[in-house]
Coordinates of C-alpha atoms in Angstrom, one line a residue:
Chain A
X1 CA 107.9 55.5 214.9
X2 CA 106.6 58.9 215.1
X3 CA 105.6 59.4 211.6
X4 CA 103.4 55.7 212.0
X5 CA 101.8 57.3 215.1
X6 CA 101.2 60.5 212.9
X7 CA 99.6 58.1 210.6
X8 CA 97.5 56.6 213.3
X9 CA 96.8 59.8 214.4
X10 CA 95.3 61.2 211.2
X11 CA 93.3 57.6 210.3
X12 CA 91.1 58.7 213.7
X13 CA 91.0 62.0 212.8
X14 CA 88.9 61.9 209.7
X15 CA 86.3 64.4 209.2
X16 CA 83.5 61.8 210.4
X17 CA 85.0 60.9 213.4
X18 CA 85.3 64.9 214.7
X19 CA 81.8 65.9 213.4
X20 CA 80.5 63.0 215.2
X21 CA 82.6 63.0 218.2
X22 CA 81.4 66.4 218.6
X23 CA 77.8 66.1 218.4
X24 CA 77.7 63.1 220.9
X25 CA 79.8 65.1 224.0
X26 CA 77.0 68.2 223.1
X27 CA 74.3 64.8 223.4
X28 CA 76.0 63.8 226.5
X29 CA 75.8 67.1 228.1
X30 CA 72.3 67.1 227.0
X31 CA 71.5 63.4 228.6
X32 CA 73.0 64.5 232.1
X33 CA 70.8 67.7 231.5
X34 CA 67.4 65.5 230.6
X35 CA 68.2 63.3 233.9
X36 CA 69.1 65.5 236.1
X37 CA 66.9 68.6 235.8
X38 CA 64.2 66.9 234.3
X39 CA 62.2 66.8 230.8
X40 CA 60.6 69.9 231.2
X41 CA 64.0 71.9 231.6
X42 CA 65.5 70.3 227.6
X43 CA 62.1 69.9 225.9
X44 CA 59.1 72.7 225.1
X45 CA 56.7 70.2 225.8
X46 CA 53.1 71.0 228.3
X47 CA 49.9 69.7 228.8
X48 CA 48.2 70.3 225.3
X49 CA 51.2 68.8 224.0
X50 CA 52.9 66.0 226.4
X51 CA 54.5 64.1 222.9
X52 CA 56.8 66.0 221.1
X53 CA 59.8 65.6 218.7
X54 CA 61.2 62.4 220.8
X55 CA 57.7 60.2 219.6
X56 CA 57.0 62.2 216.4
X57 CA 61.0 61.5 215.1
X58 CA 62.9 59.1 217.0
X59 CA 60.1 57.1 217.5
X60 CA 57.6 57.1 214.3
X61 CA 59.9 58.3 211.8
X62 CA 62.1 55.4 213.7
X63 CA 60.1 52.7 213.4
X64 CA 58.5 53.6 210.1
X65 CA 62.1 54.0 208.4
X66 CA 63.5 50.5 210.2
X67 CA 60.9 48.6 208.4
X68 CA 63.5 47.5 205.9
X69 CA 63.9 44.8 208.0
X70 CA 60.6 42.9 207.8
X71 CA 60.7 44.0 204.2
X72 CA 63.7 42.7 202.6
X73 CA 63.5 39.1 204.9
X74 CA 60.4 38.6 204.2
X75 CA 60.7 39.2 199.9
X76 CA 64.1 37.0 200.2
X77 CA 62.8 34.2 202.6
X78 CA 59.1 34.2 202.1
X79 CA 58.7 35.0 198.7
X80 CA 61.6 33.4 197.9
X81 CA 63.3 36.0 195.7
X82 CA 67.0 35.2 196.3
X83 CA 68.2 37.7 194.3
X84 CA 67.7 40.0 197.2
X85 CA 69.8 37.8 199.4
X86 CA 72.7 40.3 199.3
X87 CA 70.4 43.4 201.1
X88 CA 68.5 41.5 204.1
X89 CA 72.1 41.8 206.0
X90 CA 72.7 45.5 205.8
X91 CA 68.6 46.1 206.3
X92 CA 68.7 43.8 209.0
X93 CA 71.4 45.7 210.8
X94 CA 69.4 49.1 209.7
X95 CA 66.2 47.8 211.4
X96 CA 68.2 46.2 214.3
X97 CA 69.8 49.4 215.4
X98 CA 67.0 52.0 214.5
X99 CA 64.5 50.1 216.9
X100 CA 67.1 49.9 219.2
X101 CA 67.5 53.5 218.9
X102 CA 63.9 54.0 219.4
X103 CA 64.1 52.2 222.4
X104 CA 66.9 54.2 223.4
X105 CA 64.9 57.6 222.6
X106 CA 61.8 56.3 224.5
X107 CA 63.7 56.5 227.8
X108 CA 64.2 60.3 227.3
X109 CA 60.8 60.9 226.7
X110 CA 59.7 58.4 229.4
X111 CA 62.4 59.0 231.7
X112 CA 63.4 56.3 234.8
X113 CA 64.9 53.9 232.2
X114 CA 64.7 51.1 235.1
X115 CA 61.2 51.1 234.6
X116 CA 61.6 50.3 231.0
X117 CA 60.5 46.4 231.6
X118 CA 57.5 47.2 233.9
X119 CA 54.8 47.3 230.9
X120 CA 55.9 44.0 229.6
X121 CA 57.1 41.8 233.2
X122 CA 54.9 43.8 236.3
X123 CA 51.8 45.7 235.2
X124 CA 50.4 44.9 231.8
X125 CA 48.1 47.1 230.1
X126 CA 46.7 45.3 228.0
X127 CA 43.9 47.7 227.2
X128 CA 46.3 49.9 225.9
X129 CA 47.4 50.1 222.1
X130 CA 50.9 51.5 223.7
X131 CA 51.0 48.5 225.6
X132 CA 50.7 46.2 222.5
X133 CA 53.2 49.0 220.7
X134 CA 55.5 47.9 223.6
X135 CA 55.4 44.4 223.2
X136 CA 55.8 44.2 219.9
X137 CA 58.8 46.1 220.0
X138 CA 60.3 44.2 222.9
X139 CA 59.6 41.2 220.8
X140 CA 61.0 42.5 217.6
X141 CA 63.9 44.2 218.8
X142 CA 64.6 40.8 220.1
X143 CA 63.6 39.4 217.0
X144 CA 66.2 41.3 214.9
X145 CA 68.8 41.1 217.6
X146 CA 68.9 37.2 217.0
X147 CA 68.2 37.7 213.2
X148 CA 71.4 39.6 213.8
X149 CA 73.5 37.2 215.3
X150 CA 74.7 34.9 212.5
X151 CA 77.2 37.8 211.4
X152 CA 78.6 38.5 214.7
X153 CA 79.2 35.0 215.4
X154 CA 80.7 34.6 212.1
X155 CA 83.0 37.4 212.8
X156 CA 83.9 35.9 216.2
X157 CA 84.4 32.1 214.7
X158 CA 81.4 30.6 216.5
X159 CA 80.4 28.2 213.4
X160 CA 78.1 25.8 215.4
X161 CA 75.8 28.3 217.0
X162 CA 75.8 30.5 213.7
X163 CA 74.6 27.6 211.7
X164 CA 72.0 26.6 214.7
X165 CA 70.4 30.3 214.6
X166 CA 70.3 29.9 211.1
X167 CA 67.7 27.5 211.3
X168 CA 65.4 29.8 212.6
X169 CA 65.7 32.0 210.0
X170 CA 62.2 31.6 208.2
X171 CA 60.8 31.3 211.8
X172 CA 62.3 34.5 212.2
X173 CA 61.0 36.0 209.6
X174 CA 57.6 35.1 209.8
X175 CA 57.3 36.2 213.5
X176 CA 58.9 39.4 212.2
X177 CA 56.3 40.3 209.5
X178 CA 53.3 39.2 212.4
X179 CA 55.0 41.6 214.8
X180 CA 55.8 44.3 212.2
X181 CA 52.3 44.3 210.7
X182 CA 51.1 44.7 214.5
X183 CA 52.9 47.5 215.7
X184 CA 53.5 49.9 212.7
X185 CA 49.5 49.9 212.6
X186 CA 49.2 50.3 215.7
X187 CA 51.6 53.4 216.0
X188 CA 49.3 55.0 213.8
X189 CA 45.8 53.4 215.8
X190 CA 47.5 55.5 218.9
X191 CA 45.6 58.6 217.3
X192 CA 42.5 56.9 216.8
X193 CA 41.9 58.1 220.5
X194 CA 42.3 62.2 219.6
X195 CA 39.4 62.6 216.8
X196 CA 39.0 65.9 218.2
X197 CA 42.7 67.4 218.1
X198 CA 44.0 66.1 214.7
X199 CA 42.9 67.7 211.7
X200 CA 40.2 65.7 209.7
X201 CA 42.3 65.4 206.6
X202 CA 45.0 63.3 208.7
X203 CA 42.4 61.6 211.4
X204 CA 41.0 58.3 209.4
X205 CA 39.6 55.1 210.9
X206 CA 42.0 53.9 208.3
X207 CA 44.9 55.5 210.2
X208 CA 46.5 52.2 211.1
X209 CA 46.1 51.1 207.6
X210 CA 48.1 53.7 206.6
X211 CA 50.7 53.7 208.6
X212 CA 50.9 49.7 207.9
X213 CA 51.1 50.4 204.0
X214 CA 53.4 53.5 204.2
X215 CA 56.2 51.4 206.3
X216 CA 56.5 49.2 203.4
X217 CA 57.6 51.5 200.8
X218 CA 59.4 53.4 203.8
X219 CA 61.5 50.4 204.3
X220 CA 62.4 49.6 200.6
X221 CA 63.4 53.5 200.0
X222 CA 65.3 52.8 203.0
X223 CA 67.1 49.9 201.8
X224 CA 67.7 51.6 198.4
X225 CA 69.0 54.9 200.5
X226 CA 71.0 53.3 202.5
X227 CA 72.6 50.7 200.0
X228 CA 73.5 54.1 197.8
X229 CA 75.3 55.3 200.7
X230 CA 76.9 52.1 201.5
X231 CA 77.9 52.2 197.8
X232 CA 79.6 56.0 197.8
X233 CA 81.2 55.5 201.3
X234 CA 82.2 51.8 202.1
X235 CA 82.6 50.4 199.0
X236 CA 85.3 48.7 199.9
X237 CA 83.8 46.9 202.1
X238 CA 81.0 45.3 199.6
X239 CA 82.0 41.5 198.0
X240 CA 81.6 40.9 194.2
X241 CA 78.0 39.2 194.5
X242 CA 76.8 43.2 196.9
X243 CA 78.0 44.7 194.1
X244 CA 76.5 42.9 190.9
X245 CA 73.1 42.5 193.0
X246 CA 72.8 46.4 194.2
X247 CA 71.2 47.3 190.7
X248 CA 68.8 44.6 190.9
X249 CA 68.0 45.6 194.6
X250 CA 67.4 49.3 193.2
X251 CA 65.0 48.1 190.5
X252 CA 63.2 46.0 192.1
X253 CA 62.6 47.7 195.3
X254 CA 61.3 50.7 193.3
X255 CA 59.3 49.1 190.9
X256 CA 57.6 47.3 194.2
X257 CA 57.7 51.0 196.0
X258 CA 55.8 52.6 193.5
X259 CA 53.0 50.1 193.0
X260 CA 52.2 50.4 196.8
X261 CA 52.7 53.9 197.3
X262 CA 50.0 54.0 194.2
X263 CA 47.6 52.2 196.1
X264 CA 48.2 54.2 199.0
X265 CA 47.5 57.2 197.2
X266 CA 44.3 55.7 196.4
X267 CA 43.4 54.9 200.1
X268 CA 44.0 58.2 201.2
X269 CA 41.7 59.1 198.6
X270 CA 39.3 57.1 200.0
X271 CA 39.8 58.3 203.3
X272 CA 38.9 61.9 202.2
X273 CA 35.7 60.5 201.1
X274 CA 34.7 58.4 203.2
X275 CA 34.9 60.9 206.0
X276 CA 33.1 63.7 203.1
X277 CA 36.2 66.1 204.1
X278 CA 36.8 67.4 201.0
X279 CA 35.7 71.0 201.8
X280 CA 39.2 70.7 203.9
X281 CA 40.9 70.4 201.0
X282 CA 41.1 74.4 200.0
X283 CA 42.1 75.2 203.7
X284 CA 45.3 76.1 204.7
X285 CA 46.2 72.9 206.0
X286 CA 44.5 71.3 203.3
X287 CA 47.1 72.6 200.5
X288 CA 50.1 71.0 203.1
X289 CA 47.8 67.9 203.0
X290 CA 48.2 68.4 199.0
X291 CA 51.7 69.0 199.3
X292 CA 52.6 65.5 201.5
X293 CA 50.2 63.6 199.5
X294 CA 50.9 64.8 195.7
X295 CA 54.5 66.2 196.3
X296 CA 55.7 63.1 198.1
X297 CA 53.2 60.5 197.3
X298 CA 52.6 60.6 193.8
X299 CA 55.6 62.5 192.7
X300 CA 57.9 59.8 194.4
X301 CA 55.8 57.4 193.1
X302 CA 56.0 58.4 189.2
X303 CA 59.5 58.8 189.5
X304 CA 60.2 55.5 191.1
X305 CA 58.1 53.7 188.1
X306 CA 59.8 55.9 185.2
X307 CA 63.0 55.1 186.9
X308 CA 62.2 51.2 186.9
X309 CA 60.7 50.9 183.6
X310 CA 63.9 53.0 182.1
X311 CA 66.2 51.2 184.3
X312 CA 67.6 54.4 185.6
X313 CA 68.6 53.9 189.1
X314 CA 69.7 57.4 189.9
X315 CA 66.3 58.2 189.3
X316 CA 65.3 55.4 191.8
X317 CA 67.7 56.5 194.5
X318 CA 66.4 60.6 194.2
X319 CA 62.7 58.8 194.7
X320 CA 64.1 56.6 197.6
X321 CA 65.1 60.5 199.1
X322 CA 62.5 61.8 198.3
X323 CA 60.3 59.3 199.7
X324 CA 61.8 58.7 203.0
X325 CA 61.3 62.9 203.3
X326 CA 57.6 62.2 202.7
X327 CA 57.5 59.7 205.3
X328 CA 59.1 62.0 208.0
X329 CA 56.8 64.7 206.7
X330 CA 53.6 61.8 207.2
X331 CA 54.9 61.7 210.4
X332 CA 55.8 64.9 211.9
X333 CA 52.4 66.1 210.7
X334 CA 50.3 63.0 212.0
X335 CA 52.1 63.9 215.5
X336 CA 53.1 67.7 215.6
X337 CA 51.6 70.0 213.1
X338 CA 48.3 69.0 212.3
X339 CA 48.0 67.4 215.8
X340 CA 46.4 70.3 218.1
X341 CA 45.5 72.4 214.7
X342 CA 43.0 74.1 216.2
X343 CA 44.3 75.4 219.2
X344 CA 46.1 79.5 218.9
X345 CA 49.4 79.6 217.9
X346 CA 50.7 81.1 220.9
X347 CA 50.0 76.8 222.3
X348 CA 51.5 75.4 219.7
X349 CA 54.1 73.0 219.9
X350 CA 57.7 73.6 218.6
X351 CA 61.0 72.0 219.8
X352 CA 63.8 73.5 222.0
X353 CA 67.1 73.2 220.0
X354 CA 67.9 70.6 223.4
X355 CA 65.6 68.5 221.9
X356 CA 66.5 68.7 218.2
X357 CA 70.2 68.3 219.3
X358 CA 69.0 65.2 221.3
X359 CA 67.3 63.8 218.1
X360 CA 70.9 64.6 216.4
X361 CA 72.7 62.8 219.3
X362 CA 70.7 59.8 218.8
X363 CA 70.9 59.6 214.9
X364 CA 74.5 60.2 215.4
X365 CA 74.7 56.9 217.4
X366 CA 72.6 55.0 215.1
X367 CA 75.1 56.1 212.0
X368 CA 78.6 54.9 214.0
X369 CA 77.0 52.2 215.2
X370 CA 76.3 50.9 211.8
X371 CA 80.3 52.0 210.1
X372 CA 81.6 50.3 213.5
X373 CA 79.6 47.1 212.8
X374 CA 80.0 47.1 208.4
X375 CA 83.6 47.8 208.9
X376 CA 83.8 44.9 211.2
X377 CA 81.4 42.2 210.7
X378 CA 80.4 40.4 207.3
X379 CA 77.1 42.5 206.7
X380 CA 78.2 43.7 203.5
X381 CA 79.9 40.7 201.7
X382 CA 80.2 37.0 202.4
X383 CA 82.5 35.8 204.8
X384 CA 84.8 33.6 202.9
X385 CA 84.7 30.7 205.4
X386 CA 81.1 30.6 205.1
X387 CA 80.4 30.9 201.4
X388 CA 79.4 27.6 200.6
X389 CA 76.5 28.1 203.0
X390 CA 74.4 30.6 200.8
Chain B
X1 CA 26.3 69.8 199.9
X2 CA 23.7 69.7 203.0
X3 CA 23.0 67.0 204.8
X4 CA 19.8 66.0 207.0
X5 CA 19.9 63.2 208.4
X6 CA 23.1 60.2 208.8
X7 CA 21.2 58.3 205.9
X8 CA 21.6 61.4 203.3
X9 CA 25.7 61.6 204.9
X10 CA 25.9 58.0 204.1
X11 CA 24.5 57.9 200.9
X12 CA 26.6 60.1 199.5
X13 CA 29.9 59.3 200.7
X14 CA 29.9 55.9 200.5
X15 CA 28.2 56.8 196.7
X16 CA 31.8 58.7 196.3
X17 CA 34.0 56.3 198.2
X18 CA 32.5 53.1 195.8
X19 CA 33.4 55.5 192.3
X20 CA 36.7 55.9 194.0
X21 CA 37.3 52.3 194.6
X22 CA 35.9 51.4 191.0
X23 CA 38.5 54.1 189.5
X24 CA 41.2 52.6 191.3
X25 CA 40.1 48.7 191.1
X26 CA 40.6 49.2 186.9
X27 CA 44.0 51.8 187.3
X28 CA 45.8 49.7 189.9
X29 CA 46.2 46.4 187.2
X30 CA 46.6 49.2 184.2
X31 CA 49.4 51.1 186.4
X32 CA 51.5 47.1 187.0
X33 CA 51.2 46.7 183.6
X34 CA 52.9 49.8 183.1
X35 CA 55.5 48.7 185.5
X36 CA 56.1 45.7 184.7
X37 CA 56.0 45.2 180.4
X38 CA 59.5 46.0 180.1
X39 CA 60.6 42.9 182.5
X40 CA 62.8 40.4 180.7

């Protein structure tokens, strides 16, 4: 008896379980902190800088990185490329809970979390790009959430309302892809309003473009980061059909990654001349610009098609790393560093460690969240009962 | 380069910005080829 609760014992004490158990009582104490004294006591944020880490992670990087979803639905169920049946589950969970975990973040940056419905059910905005951002989201999340169902229901034993939301599926999907294409440009069309404080080489009347075209390959690399992962820590977990289809997955998704990071390459390109901002170019800022754009743009990009051509997915997977860095960099410099470039540095924005530890917290969440759900539900092979479905 | 007036500014960087499309218009179908001629 005592040596089976010693077992117990141990099977909860795993490395992952402390480290994470740990960072979410330090993102507790940081919550009560945020609610109770307010944002300005946790975060280094002012007037010249009211949107800091919270929108330029949780919620870009967020969205941009969630983008598996729309992705890998819309390649299996629009396109019809079945062979990519086996990753829309695990993206759809991926996408599920990281806009749910933007939503989450929002209300720390927002604050009065009862409020959250007001934009969308009392006072519409509808002049506002943050008002279409928050509709779209609403909608998607929602989206996703029912996307999301047929493996919980299937893990509970509810066969006739799994099979009825399976119906929707392409309906799903399509909505999805609308939605996505709507607010990923848009998060990026939220800048089109501050011409004068972000730095010309970022500031395009092709931002929203960008940021449209950059959440695709964001998504893929995703999918292949995340299914490597998968792969190294719960590969247990993965049927027969995961596991002959994840190399397939890998070169496909990087072969398609690096054809549109190409062409974004190109139409940054043509931003800088459009604009006529290549005098920026030998600047200061202008050699980071040449670091996000060559260093994890193109160089992502090459590897990705030398990967797929040679059939090397460990190359693939390093790009899919590499690249998701590069979006987060895209990102963080859109919204933080070259936003306000001009102003001394003594104004500058940087985050108080409450806020990094909150963006820790919340990625923390997102992570057991997923091993809860995998570990539980069939996102990761086929439920036997169900097989004959597919 | 100097420019005078918005006609001179548009000239020349749309005059760029078209090169740039042309250049990417022929390596874009050159670079799937080069993804894709391995494909069984």
């Amino acid at each position: 008896m005592a040596q089976e609760q010693t077992i117990a014992q141990k099977q909860y004490l795993t490395p992952f379980n402390v480290v994470a158990g740990m960072i979410i009582i330090v993102g507790l104490v940081l919550t009560i902190l945020r609610f109770t004294k307010g944002i300005g006591a946790v975060t280094n944020l002012d007037n010249n800088n009211p949107w800091g880490l919270w929108i330029g992670f949780d919620l870009l990087c967020g969205v941009s990185l969630a983008a598996g979803g729309y992705v890998t639905s819309s390649a299996c169920y629009i396109f019809g490329l079945k062979k990519y049946h086996s990753a829309v589950r695990p993206a759809i969970l991926t996408a599920f809970l990281g806009y749910a975990l933007v939503v989450f973040a929002l209300n720390y940056d927002v604050g009065r979390p009862w409020k959250l419905p007001y934009p969308i059910f009392y006072s519409q905005g509808t002049s506002s790009l943050l008002f279409e951002v928050g509709l779209c989201v609403f909608l998607y999340l929602t989206v996703l959430f029912v996307e999301f169902t047929p493996a919980a229901f299937e893990w509970l034993g509810f066969r006739k309302i799994r099979n009825w939301v399976l119906r929707l599926t392409l309906v799903l999907t399509i909505f999805g892809v609308v939605l996505s294409t709507l607010h990923q440009s848009s998060l990026g069309a939220l800048f089109l309003i501050a011409p004068s404080k972000l730095h010309p080489l970022w500031y395009s009347g092709y931002l929203h473009v960008y940021f449209f075209i950059s959440s695709m390959f964001a998504g893929m690399s995703m999918v292949i980061f995340e299914g490597t992962l998968a792969h190294r820590w719960l590969h247990d977990k993965m049927d027969d059909t995961h596991l002959a289809e994840a190399n397939g997955v890998v070169l496909g998704f990087g072969k398609a990654a690096s054809f549109i990071m190409m062409g974004y390459f190109g139409i940054k390109i043509i931003g800088i001349a459009v604009d006529n901002n290549w005098h920026y170019l030998t600047t200061g800022l202008g050699l980071w610009f040449f670091v996000e754009l060559i260093v994890f743009v193109l160089f992502p990009a090459i590897l990705y098609s030398v990967g797929s051509r040679e059939k090397k997915t460990l190359l693939i997977r390093i790009a899919a790393v590499w690249t998701i860095l590069g979006i987060i960099l895209n990102r963080l410099n859109v919204s933080l560093i070259a936003f306000n470039w001009h102003l001394p540095s003594a104004d500058r924005y940087f985050p108080s460690f409450m806020e990094i530890g909150t963006t820790i917290f919340i990625i923390t969440l997102g992570v057991v969240a997923y091993k809860f759900v995998v570990t539980r539900m069939p996102i990761l092979y086929e439920h036997p009962e169900y097989k004959e479905d597919h | 380069m100097e420019f005078f007036t918005l006609h001179d500014f548009m000239t020349y960087s749309k005059g760029i910005t078209y090169l740039v499309m042309g250049a990417i218009l022929i390596f874009m179908p050159l670079y799937w080829i080069y993804l894709t001629d391995r494909d069984d």
